[in-house]
Amino acid sequence: MMDRSCPGVVEPILELLDGKWTLLLLFELFNGTRRFGELRRKLQPISPKTLTDRLRLLEEKGIVTRTLYPGVPLHVEYELTECGKGLQPIFVAMWTWTQEYGAYLRKETDEAQKV
């Protein structure tokens, strides 16, 4: 049984993960440090503005670090902080759940689209 205060306790992380592209962005960063251009290519068709907004929010929340490397050409790299890496078990749990119940969800979606 879950604690009745649970929704209020997990609300901040739900708000963070709720943004469009955020889950996919984090998934990419679980695979290592990425440059802005790499993230943009991997997350097509994300706009540069949306990617920038998501990265800034994750940086503000202490989930991602941004490292600027001066020089020509200038480049920026993003990587997960220890706090950000701590989100990985959530993704593992979602993957496990999808492996067990995902076929049912896909079947329901397919049937709804046929109607």
Short mmCIF file of the N, C-alpha and C atoms (twelve columns), coordinates in Angstrom:
data_MODEL
# 
_entry.id   MODEL 
# 
loop_
_atom_site.group_PDB 
_atom_site.id 
_atom_site.type_symbol 
_atom_site.label_atom_id 
_atom_site.label_alt_id 
_atom_site.label_comp_id 
_atom_site.label_asym_id 
_atom_site.label_seq_id 
_atom_site.Cartn_x 
_atom_site.Cartn_y 
_atom_site.Cartn_z 
_atom_site.pdbx_PDB_model_num 
ATOM 1   N N  . MET A 1   0.847   -1.184 0.000   1 
ATOM 2   C CA . MET A 1   0.000   0.000  0.000   1 
ATOM 3   C C  . MET A 1   0.891   1.245  0.000   1 
ATOM 4   N N  . MET A 2   0.485   2.228  -0.776  1 
ATOM 5   C CA . MET A 2   1.276   3.450  -0.876  1 
ATOM 6   C C  . MET A 2   0.829   4.462  0.164   1 
ATOM 7   N N  . ASP A 3   1.755   5.249  0.586   1 
ATOM 8   C CA . ASP A 3   1.504   6.338  1.515   1 
ATOM 9   C C  . ASP A 3   0.549   7.342  0.859   1 
ATOM 10  N N  . ARG A 4   -0.424  7.824  1.593   1 
ATOM 11  C CA . ARG A 4   -1.401  8.771  1.036   1 
ATOM 12  C C  . ARG A 4   -0.761  10.092 0.606   1 
ATOM 13  N N  . SER A 5   0.405   10.405 1.141   1 
ATOM 14  C CA . SER A 5   1.082   11.643 0.741   1 
ATOM 15  C C  . SER A 5   1.870   11.453 -0.551  1 
ATOM 16  N N  . CYS A 6   1.860   10.255 -1.085  1 
ATOM 17  C CA . CYS A 6   2.666   9.933  -2.264  1 
ATOM 18  C C  . CYS A 6   2.458   10.898 -3.442  1 
ATOM 19  N N  . PRO A 7   1.208   11.187 -3.865  1 
ATOM 20  C CA . PRO A 7   1.080   12.091 -5.013  1 
ATOM 21  C C  . PRO A 7   1.774   13.430 -4.804  1 
ATOM 22  N N  . GLY A 8   1.658   14.001 -3.621  1 
ATOM 23  C CA . GLY A 8   2.311   15.277 -3.355  1 
ATOM 24  C C  . GLY A 8   3.819   15.160 -3.312  1 
ATOM 25  N N  . VAL A 9   4.309   14.012 -2.871  1 
ATOM 26  C CA . VAL A 9   5.750   13.799 -2.754  1 
ATOM 27  C C  . VAL A 9   6.385   13.605 -4.133  1 
ATOM 28  N N  . VAL A 10  5.714   12.889 -5.013  1 
ATOM 29  C CA . VAL A 10  6.305   12.605 -6.329  1 
ATOM 30  C C  . VAL A 10  5.934   13.648 -7.381  1 
ATOM 31  N N  . GLU A 11  5.090   14.584 -7.025  1 
ATOM 32  C CA . GLU A 11  4.655   15.592 -7.989  1 
ATOM 33  C C  . GLU A 11  5.809   16.331 -8.672  1 
ATOM 34  N N  . PRO A 12  6.855   16.755 -7.944  1 
ATOM 35  C CA . PRO A 12  7.943   17.468 -8.628  1 
ATOM 36  C C  . PRO A 12  8.606   16.648 -9.739  1 
ATOM 37  N N  . ILE A 13  8.833   15.367 -9.507  1 
ATOM 38  C CA . ILE A 13  9.479   14.560 -10.555 1 
ATOM 39  C C  . ILE A 13  8.517   14.318 -11.713 1 
ATOM 40  N N  . LEU A 14  7.229   14.172 -11.407 1 
ATOM 41  C CA . LEU A 14  6.250   13.993 -12.483 1 
ATOM 42  C C  . LEU A 14  6.184   15.241 -13.356 1 
ATOM 43  N N  . GLU A 15  6.235   16.414 -12.740 1 
ATOM 44  C CA . GLU A 15  6.224   17.665 -13.509 1 
ATOM 45  C C  . GLU A 15  7.470   17.777 -14.381 1 
ATOM 46  N N  . LEU A 16  8.594   17.359 -13.842 1 
ATOM 47  C CA . LEU A 16  9.849   17.413 -14.595 1 
ATOM 48  C C  . LEU A 16  9.811   16.485 -15.800 1 
ATOM 49  N N  . LEU A 17  9.345   15.263 -15.600 1 
ATOM 50  C CA . LEU A 17  9.335   14.266 -16.673 1 
ATOM 51  C C  . LEU A 17  8.178   14.449 -17.646 1 
ATOM 52  N N  . ASP A 18  7.225   15.300 -17.299 1 
ATOM 53  C CA . ASP A 18  6.023   15.479 -18.100 1 
ATOM 54  C C  . ASP A 18  6.259   16.209 -19.414 1 
ATOM 55  N N  . GLY A 19  7.264   17.043 -19.485 1 
ATOM 56  C CA . GLY A 19  7.485   17.848 -20.679 1 
ATOM 57  C C  . GLY A 19  7.769   17.003 -21.916 1 
ATOM 58  N N  . LYS A 20  7.205   17.427 -23.034 1 
ATOM 59  C CA . LYS A 20  7.445   16.717 -24.284 1 
ATOM 60  C C  . LYS A 20  8.945   16.678 -24.557 1 
ATOM 61  N N  . TRP A 21  9.444   15.558 -24.950 1 
ATOM 62  C CA . TRP A 21  10.832  15.294 -25.287 1 
ATOM 63  C C  . TRP A 21  11.724  14.994 -24.081 1 
ATOM 64  N N  . THR A 22  11.285  15.291 -22.878 1 
ATOM 65  C CA . THR A 22  12.159  15.142 -21.715 1 
ATOM 66  C C  . THR A 22  12.590  13.698 -21.499 1 
ATOM 67  N N  . LEU A 23  11.651  12.768 -21.588 1 
ATOM 68  C CA . LEU A 23  12.003  11.358 -21.382 1 
ATOM 69  C C  . LEU A 23  13.004  10.883 -22.431 1 
ATOM 70  N N  . LEU A 24  12.768  11.240 -23.692 1 
ATOM 71  C CA . LEU A 24  13.686  10.827 -24.755 1 
ATOM 72  C C  . LEU A 24  15.053  11.482 -24.595 1 
ATOM 73  N N  . LEU A 25  15.068  12.718 -24.170 1 
ATOM 74  C CA . LEU A 25  16.321  13.432 -23.929 1 
ATOM 75  C C  . LEU A 25  17.115  12.759 -22.814 1 
ATOM 76  N N  . LEU A 26  16.456  12.446 -21.719 1 
ATOM 77  C CA . LEU A 26  17.135  11.754 -20.624 1 
ATOM 78  C C  . LEU A 26  17.639  10.388 -21.063 1 
ATOM 79  N N  . PHE A 27  16.831  9.686  -21.832 1 
ATOM 80  C CA . PHE A 27  17.241  8.376  -22.336 1 
ATOM 81  C C  . PHE A 27  18.545  8.491  -23.123 1 
ATOM 82  N N  . GLU A 28  18.661  9.508  -23.951 1 
ATOM 83  C CA . GLU A 28  19.900  9.726  -24.712 1 
ATOM 84  C C  . GLU A 28  21.077  10.002 -23.778 1 
ATOM 85  N N  . LEU A 29  20.841  10.780 -22.750 1 
ATOM 86  C CA . LEU A 29  21.925  11.133 -21.836 1 
ATOM 87  C C  . LEU A 29  22.330  9.968  -20.932 1 
ATOM 88  N N  . PHE A 30  21.454  8.984  -20.742 1 
ATOM 89  C CA . PHE A 30  21.840  7.782  -19.995 1 
ATOM 90  C C  . PHE A 30  22.945  7.031  -20.736 1 
ATOM 91  N N  . ASN A 31  23.051  7.268  -22.035 1 
ATOM 92  C CA . ASN A 31  24.067  6.601  -22.853 1 
ATOM 93  C C  . ASN A 31  25.375  7.373  -22.902 1 
ATOM 94  N N  . GLY A 32  25.478  8.456  -22.131 1 
ATOM 95  C CA . GLY A 32  26.741  9.184  -22.065 1 
ATOM 96  C C  . GLY A 32  26.617  10.647 -22.420 1 
ATOM 97  N N  . THR A 33  27.739  11.327 -22.336 1 
ATOM 98  C CA . THR A 33  27.830  12.750 -22.633 1 
ATOM 99  C C  . THR A 33  27.502  12.986 -24.100 1 
ATOM 100 N N  . ARG A 34  26.729  14.038 -24.362 1 
ATOM 101 C CA . ARG A 34  26.327  14.350 -25.731 1 
ATOM 102 C C  . ARG A 34  26.482  15.842 -26.002 1 
ATOM 103 N N  . ARG A 35  26.833  16.144 -27.237 1 
ATOM 104 C CA . ARG A 35  26.841  17.531 -27.699 1 
ATOM 105 C C  . ARG A 35  25.427  17.904 -28.121 1 
ATOM 106 N N  . PHE A 36  25.191  19.209 -28.183 1 
ATOM 107 C CA . PHE A 36  23.874  19.711 -28.571 1 
ATOM 108 C C  . PHE A 36  23.453  19.146 -29.930 1 
ATOM 109 N N  . GLY A 37  24.348  19.210 -30.903 1 
ATOM 110 C CA . GLY A 37  24.028  18.723 -32.249 1 
ATOM 111 C C  . GLY A 37  23.699  17.242 -32.271 1 
ATOM 112 N N  . GLU A 38  24.411  16.449 -31.474 1 
ATOM 113 C CA . GLU A 38  24.118  15.013 -31.389 1 
ATOM 114 C C  . GLU A 38  22.709  14.785 -30.862 1 
ATOM 115 N N  . LEU A 39  22.376  15.522 -29.810 1 
ATOM 116 C CA . LEU A 39  21.041  15.377 -29.227 1 
ATOM 117 C C  . LEU A 39  19.968  15.776 -30.239 1 
ATOM 118 N N  . ARG A 40  20.239  16.840 -30.952 1 
ATOM 119 C CA . ARG A 40  19.263  17.316 -31.941 1 
ATOM 120 C C  . ARG A 40  19.044  16.288 -33.045 1 
ATOM 121 N N  . ARG A 41  20.118  15.672 -33.514 1 
ATOM 122 C CA . ARG A 41  19.990  14.637 -34.555 1 
ATOM 123 C C  . ARG A 41  19.244  13.413 -34.036 1 
ATOM 124 N N  . LYS A 42  19.566  12.999 -32.820 1 
ATOM 125 C CA . LYS A 42  18.937  11.806 -32.241 1 
ATOM 126 C C  . LYS A 42  17.454  12.023 -31.962 1 
ATOM 127 N N  . LEU A 43  17.087  13.265 -31.659 1 
ATOM 128 C CA . LEU A 43  15.713  13.557 -31.258 1 
ATOM 129 C C  . LEU A 43  14.898  14.226 -32.365 1 
ATOM 130 N N  . GLN A 44  15.279  14.027 -33.606 1 
ATOM 131 C CA . GLN A 44  14.521  14.598 -34.720 1 
ATOM 132 C C  . GLN A 44  13.052  14.264 -34.551 1 
ATOM 133 N N  . PRO A 45  12.145  15.154 -34.725 1 
ATOM 134 C CA . PRO A 45  12.220  16.506 -35.275 1 
ATOM 135 C C  . PRO A 45  12.175  17.610 -34.209 1 
ATOM 136 N N  . ILE A 46  12.822  17.426 -33.078 1 
ATOM 137 C CA . ILE A 46  12.810  18.444 -32.021 1 
ATOM 138 C C  . ILE A 46  13.404  19.751 -32.558 1 
ATOM 139 N N  . SER A 47  12.806  20.864 -32.160 1 
ATOM 140 C CA . SER A 47  13.336  22.158 -32.601 1 
ATOM 141 C C  . SER A 47  14.494  22.556 -31.683 1 
ATOM 142 N N  . PRO A 48  15.418  23.367 -32.183 1 
ATOM 143 C CA . PRO A 48  16.520  23.829 -31.341 1 
ATOM 144 C C  . PRO A 48  16.026  24.563 -30.087 1 
ATOM 145 N N  . LYS A 49  14.953  25.348 -30.229 1 
ATOM 146 C CA . LYS A 49  14.419  26.078 -29.078 1 
ATOM 147 C C  . LYS A 49  13.896  25.117 -28.014 1 
ATOM 148 N N  . THR A 50  13.151  24.114 -28.422 1 
ATOM 149 C CA . THR A 50  12.610  23.156 -27.465 1 
ATOM 150 C C  . THR A 50  13.730  22.392 -26.780 1 
ATOM 151 N N  . LEU A 51  14.721  21.966 -27.551 1 
ATOM 152 C CA . LEU A 51  15.851  21.245 -26.965 1 
ATOM 153 C C  . LEU A 51  16.578  22.128 -25.956 1 
ATOM 154 N N  . THR A 52  16.806  23.375 -26.324 1 
ATOM 155 C CA . THR A 52  17.460  24.326 -25.416 1 
ATOM 156 C C  . THR A 52  16.642  24.510 -24.143 1 
ATOM 157 N N  . ASP A 53  15.330  24.683 -24.296 1 
ATOM 158 C CA . ASP A 53  14.460  24.864 -23.129 1 
ATOM 159 C C  . ASP A 53  14.512  23.664 -22.202 1 
ATOM 160 N N  . ARG A 54  14.454  22.452 -22.769 1 
ATOM 161 C CA . ARG A 54  14.475  21.238 -21.943 1 
ATOM 162 C C  . ARG A 54  15.819  21.085 -21.235 1 
ATOM 163 N N  . LEU A 55  16.894  21.349 -21.950 1 
ATOM 164 C CA . LEU A 55  18.219  21.236 -21.343 1 
ATOM 165 C C  . LEU A 55  18.406  22.263 -20.230 1 
ATOM 166 N N  . ARG A 56  17.932  23.476 -20.437 1 
ATOM 167 C CA . ARG A 56  18.041  24.516 -19.400 1 
ATOM 168 C C  . ARG A 56  17.257  24.129 -18.154 1 
ATOM 169 N N  . LEU A 57  16.048  23.596 -18.346 1 
ATOM 170 C CA . LEU A 57  15.231  23.175 -17.203 1 
ATOM 171 C C  . LEU A 57  15.932  22.054 -16.432 1 
ATOM 172 N N  . LEU A 58  16.449  21.071 -17.160 1 
ATOM 173 C CA . LEU A 58  17.145  19.964 -16.506 1 
ATOM 174 C C  . LEU A 58  18.402  20.448 -15.791 1 
ATOM 175 N N  . GLU A 59  19.058  21.441 -16.373 1 
ATOM 176 C CA . GLU A 59  20.247  22.015 -15.720 1 
ATOM 177 C C  . GLU A 59  19.842  22.772 -14.445 1 
ATOM 178 N N  . GLU A 60  18.778  23.554 -14.517 1 
ATOM 179 C CA . GLU A 60  18.285  24.289 -13.342 1 
ATOM 180 C C  . GLU A 60  17.921  23.346 -12.204 1 
ATOM 181 N N  . LYS A 61  17.381  22.194 -12.543 1 
ATOM 182 C CA . LYS A 61  16.930  21.224 -11.540 1 
ATOM 183 C C  . LYS A 61  18.059  20.332 -11.037 1 
ATOM 184 N N  . GLY A 62  19.264  20.516 -11.592 1 
ATOM 185 C CA . GLY A 62  20.410  19.731 -11.140 1 
ATOM 186 C C  . GLY A 62  20.458  18.323 -11.704 1 
ATOM 187 N N  . ILE A 63  19.771  18.100 -12.815 1 
ATOM 188 C CA . ILE A 63  19.722  16.783 -13.453 1 
ATOM 189 C C  . ILE A 63  20.835  16.653 -14.498 1 
ATOM 190 N N  . VAL A 64  21.182  17.768 -15.122 1 
ATOM 191 C CA . VAL A 64  22.150  17.793 -16.229 1 
ATOM 192 C C  . VAL A 64  23.186  18.870 -15.951 1 
ATOM 193 N N  . THR A 65  24.423  18.608 -16.358 1 
ATOM 194 C CA . THR A 65  25.446  19.657 -16.336 1 
ATOM 195 C C  . THR A 65  25.774  20.046 -17.769 1 
ATOM 196 N N  . ARG A 66  26.114  21.289 -17.924 1 
ATOM 197 C CA . ARG A 66  26.471  21.854 -19.227 1 
ATOM 198 C C  . ARG A 66  27.917  22.304 -19.136 1 
ATOM 199 N N  . THR A 67  28.740  21.800 -20.050 1 
ATOM 200 C CA . THR A 67  30.152  22.180 -20.069 1 
ATOM 201 C C  . THR A 67  30.449  22.871 -21.392 1 
ATOM 202 N N  . LEU A 68  30.940  24.097 -21.299 1 
ATOM 203 C CA . LEU A 68  31.278  24.901 -22.468 1 
ATOM 204 C C  . LEU A 68  32.773  24.769 -22.733 1 
ATOM 205 N N  . TYR A 69  33.129  24.399 -23.949 1 
ATOM 206 C CA . TYR A 69  34.531  24.282 -24.348 1 
ATOM 207 C C  . TYR A 69  34.848  25.409 -25.314 1 
ATOM 208 N N  . PRO A 70  35.692  26.361 -24.875 1 
ATOM 209 C CA . PRO A 70  36.028  27.473 -25.760 1 
ATOM 210 C C  . PRO A 70  36.913  26.990 -26.913 1 
ATOM 211 N N  . GLY A 71  36.928  27.763 -27.919 1 
ATOM 212 C CA . GLY A 71  37.747  27.419 -29.075 1 
ATOM 213 C C  . GLY A 71  36.935  27.591 -30.330 1 
ATOM 214 N N  . VAL A 72  37.569  27.240 -31.431 1 
ATOM 215 C CA . VAL A 72  36.890  27.351 -32.715 1 
ATOM 216 C C  . VAL A 72  36.848  25.971 -33.326 1 
ATOM 217 N N  . PRO A 73  35.700  25.401 -33.549 1 
ATOM 218 C CA . PRO A 73  34.405  25.955 -33.170 1 
ATOM 219 C C  . PRO A 73  34.116  25.717 -31.697 1 
ATOM 220 N N  . LEU A 74  33.342  26.609 -31.128 1 
ATOM 221 C CA . LEU A 74  32.888  26.500 -29.749 1 
ATOM 222 C C  . LEU A 74  31.957  25.299 -29.647 1 
ATOM 223 N N  . HIS A 75  32.070  24.512 -28.577 1 
ATOM 224 C CA . HIS A 75  31.081  23.445 -28.417 1 
ATOM 225 C C  . HIS A 75  30.700  23.256 -26.957 1 
ATOM 226 N N  . VAL A 76  29.505  22.693 -26.798 1 
ATOM 227 C CA . VAL A 76  28.920  22.491 -25.479 1 
ATOM 228 C C  . VAL A 76  28.566  21.021 -25.343 1 
ATOM 229 N N  . GLU A 77  28.848  20.468 -24.173 1 
ATOM 230 C CA . GLU A 77  28.487  19.074 -23.901 1 
ATOM 231 C C  . GLU A 77  27.558  19.019 -22.696 1 
ATOM 232 N N  . TYR A 78  26.662  18.065 -22.753 1 
ATOM 233 C CA . TYR A 78  25.698  17.851 -21.678 1 
ATOM 234 C C  . TYR A 78  25.870  16.440 -21.141 1 
ATOM 235 N N  . GLU A 79  25.784  16.325 -19.806 1 
ATOM 236 C CA . GLU A 79  25.825  15.002 -19.199 1 
ATOM 237 C C  . GLU A 79  24.988  15.009 -17.939 1 
ATOM 238 N N  . LEU A 80  24.580  13.827 -17.531 1 
ATOM 239 C CA . LEU A 80  23.777  13.696 -16.331 1 
ATOM 240 C C  . LEU A 80  24.632  13.896 -15.088 1 
ATOM 241 N N  . THR A 81  24.051  14.535 -14.088 1 
ATOM 242 C CA . THR A 81  24.692  14.632 -12.782 1 
ATOM 243 C C  . THR A 81  24.423  13.316 -12.046 1 
ATOM 244 N N  . GLU A 82  24.973  13.173 -10.855 1 
ATOM 245 C CA . GLU A 82  24.669  11.977 -10.053 1 
ATOM 246 C C  . GLU A 82  23.172  11.915 -9.780  1 
ATOM 247 N N  . CYS A 83  22.573  13.056 -9.520  1 
ATOM 248 C CA . CYS A 83  21.126  13.120 -9.306  1 
ATOM 249 C C  . CYS A 83  20.386  12.626 -10.560 1 
ATOM 250 N N  . GLY A 84  20.821  13.069 -11.722 1 
ATOM 251 C CA . GLY A 84  20.208  12.644 -12.978 1 
ATOM 252 C C  . GLY A 84  20.368  11.155 -13.218 1 
ATOM 253 N N  . LYS A 85  21.552  10.642 -12.913 1 
ATOM 254 C CA . LYS A 85  21.790  9.201  -13.072 1 
ATOM 255 C C  . LYS A 85  20.891  8.399  -12.139 1 
ATOM 256 N N  . GLY A 86  20.496  9.018  -11.033 1 
ATOM 257 C CA . GLY A 86  19.601  8.356  -10.092 1 
ATOM 258 C C  . GLY A 86  18.209  8.106  -10.652 1 
ATOM 259 N N  . LEU A 87  17.881  8.750  -11.777 1 
ATOM 260 C CA . LEU A 87  16.592  8.516  -12.428 1 
ATOM 261 C C  . LEU A 87  16.568  7.214  -13.235 1 
ATOM 262 N N  . GLN A 88  17.717  6.646  -13.481 1 
ATOM 263 C CA . GLN A 88  17.783  5.466  -14.342 1 
ATOM 264 C C  . GLN A 88  16.899  4.309  -13.864 1 
ATOM 265 N N  . PRO A 89  16.801  4.031  -12.556 1 
ATOM 266 C CA . PRO A 89  15.906  2.946  -12.131 1 
ATOM 267 C C  . PRO A 89  14.443  3.168  -12.531 1 
ATOM 268 N N  . ILE A 90  14.026  4.422  -12.645 1 
ATOM 269 C CA . ILE A 90  12.659  4.706  -13.100 1 
ATOM 270 C C  . ILE A 90  12.496  4.226  -14.534 1 
ATOM 271 N N  . PHE A 91  13.498  4.475  -15.370 1 
ATOM 272 C CA . PHE A 91  13.444  4.048  -16.757 1 
ATOM 273 C C  . PHE A 91  13.501  2.526  -16.865 1 
ATOM 274 N N  . VAL A 92  14.302  1.901  -16.023 1 
ATOM 275 C CA . VAL A 92  14.369  0.436  -16.002 1 
ATOM 276 C C  . VAL A 92  13.009  -0.125 -15.615 1 
ATOM 277 N N  . ALA A 93  12.370  0.473  -14.619 1 
ATOM 278 C CA . ALA A 93  11.046  0.003  -14.192 1 
ATOM 279 C C  . ALA A 93  10.022  0.178  -15.314 1 
ATOM 280 N N  . MET A 94  10.079  1.305  -16.038 1 
ATOM 281 C CA . MET A 94  9.155   1.514  -17.154 1 
ATOM 282 C C  . MET A 94  9.403   0.483  -18.253 1 
ATOM 283 N N  . TRP A 95  10.674  0.188  -18.535 1 
ATOM 284 C CA . TRP A 95  11.019  -0.816 -19.540 1 
ATOM 285 C C  . TRP A 95  10.482  -2.184 -19.133 1 
ATOM 286 N N  . THR A 96  10.686  -2.554 -17.880 1 
ATOM 287 C CA . THR A 96  10.219  -3.844 -17.373 1 
ATOM 288 C C  . THR A 96  8.700   -3.935 -17.470 1 
ATOM 289 N N  . TRP A 97  8.026   -2.878 -17.070 1 
ATOM 290 C CA . TRP A 97  6.566   -2.855 -17.131 1 
ATOM 291 C C  . TRP A 97  6.092   -3.000 -18.576 1 
ATOM 292 N N  . THR A 98  6.756   -2.290 -19.484 1 
ATOM 293 C CA . THR A 98  6.378   -2.346 -20.899 1 
ATOM 294 C C  . THR A 98  6.576   -3.747 -21.465 1 
ATOM 295 N N  . GLN A 99  7.642   -4.414 -21.059 1 
ATOM 296 C CA . GLN A 99  7.877   -5.781 -21.530 1 
ATOM 297 C C  . GLN A 99  6.756   -6.718 -21.074 1 
ATOM 298 N N  . GLU A 100 6.247   -6.465 -19.878 1 
ATOM 299 C CA . GLU A 100 5.198   -7.324 -19.337 1 
ATOM 300 C C  . GLU A 100 3.809   -6.971 -19.860 1 
ATOM 301 N N  . TYR A 101 3.506   -5.690 -19.960 1 
ATOM 302 C CA . TYR A 101 2.145   -5.256 -20.289 1 
ATOM 303 C C  . TYR A 101 2.013   -4.472 -21.593 1 
ATOM 304 N N  . GLY A 102 3.105   -4.182 -22.238 1 
ATOM 305 C CA . GLY A 102 3.079   -3.341 -23.432 1 
ATOM 306 C C  . GLY A 102 2.269   -3.908 -24.572 1 
ATOM 307 N N  . ALA A 103 2.293   -5.226 -24.752 1 
ATOM 308 C CA . ALA A 103 1.528   -5.846 -25.842 1 
ATOM 309 C C  . ALA A 103 0.040   -5.572 -25.657 1 
ATOM 310 N N  . TYR A 104 -0.422  -5.617 -24.423 1 
ATOM 311 C CA . TYR A 104 -1.826  -5.329 -24.132 1 
ATOM 312 C C  . TYR A 104 -2.168  -3.887 -24.518 1 
ATOM 313 N N  . LEU A 105 -1.303  -2.954 -24.176 1 
ATOM 314 C CA . LEU A 105 -1.548  -1.552 -24.515 1 
ATOM 315 C C  . LEU A 105 -1.560  -1.339 -26.021 1 
ATOM 316 N N  . ARG A 106 -0.622  -1.963 -26.720 1 
ATOM 317 C CA . ARG A 106 -0.579  -1.827 -28.178 1 
ATOM 318 C C  . ARG A 106 -1.840  -2.408 -28.798 1 
ATOM 319 N N  . LYS A 107 -2.311  -3.524 -28.281 1 
ATOM 320 C CA . LYS A 107 -3.528  -4.163 -28.796 1 
ATOM 321 C C  . LYS A 107 -4.713  -3.234 -28.603 1 
ATOM 322 N N  . GLU A 108 -4.835  -2.627 -27.413 1 
ATOM 323 C CA . GLU A 108 -5.937  -1.695 -27.139 1 
ATOM 324 C C  . GLU A 108 -5.877  -0.493 -28.076 1 
ATOM 325 N N  . THR A 109 -4.683  0.040  -28.306 1 
ATOM 326 C CA . THR A 109 -4.514  1.192  -29.179 1 
ATOM 327 C C  . THR A 109 -4.889  0.829  -30.613 1 
ATOM 328 N N  . ASP A 110 -4.423  -0.317 -31.098 1 
ATOM 329 C CA . ASP A 110 -4.734  -0.769 -32.455 1 
ATOM 330 C C  . ASP A 110 -6.234  -0.945 -32.643 1 
ATOM 331 N N  . GLU A 111 -6.905  -1.548 -31.649 1 
ATOM 332 C CA . GLU A 111 -8.343  -1.761 -31.745 1 
ATOM 333 C C  . GLU A 111 -9.109  -0.441 -31.739 1 
ATOM 334 N N  . ALA A 112 -8.657  0.512  -30.945 1 
ATOM 335 C CA . ALA A 112 -9.321  1.821  -30.883 1 
ATOM 336 C C  . ALA A 112 -9.170  2.574  -32.205 1 
ATOM 337 N N  . GLN A 113 -8.037  2.403  -32.876 1 
ATOM 338 C CA . GLN A 113 -7.806  3.094  -34.151 1 
ATOM 339 C C  . GLN A 113 -8.649  2.489  -35.264 1 
ATOM 340 N N  . LYS A 114 -9.012  1.226  -35.149 1 
ATOM 341 C CA . LYS A 114 -9.828  0.563  -36.175 1 
ATOM 342 C C  . LYS A 114 -11.280 1.004  -36.133 1 
ATOM 343 N N  . VAL A 115 -11.720 1.467  -34.968 1 
ATOM 344 C CA . VAL A 115 -13.134 1.850  -34.806 1 
ATOM 345 C C  . VAL A 115 -13.439 3.155  -35.467 1 
# 
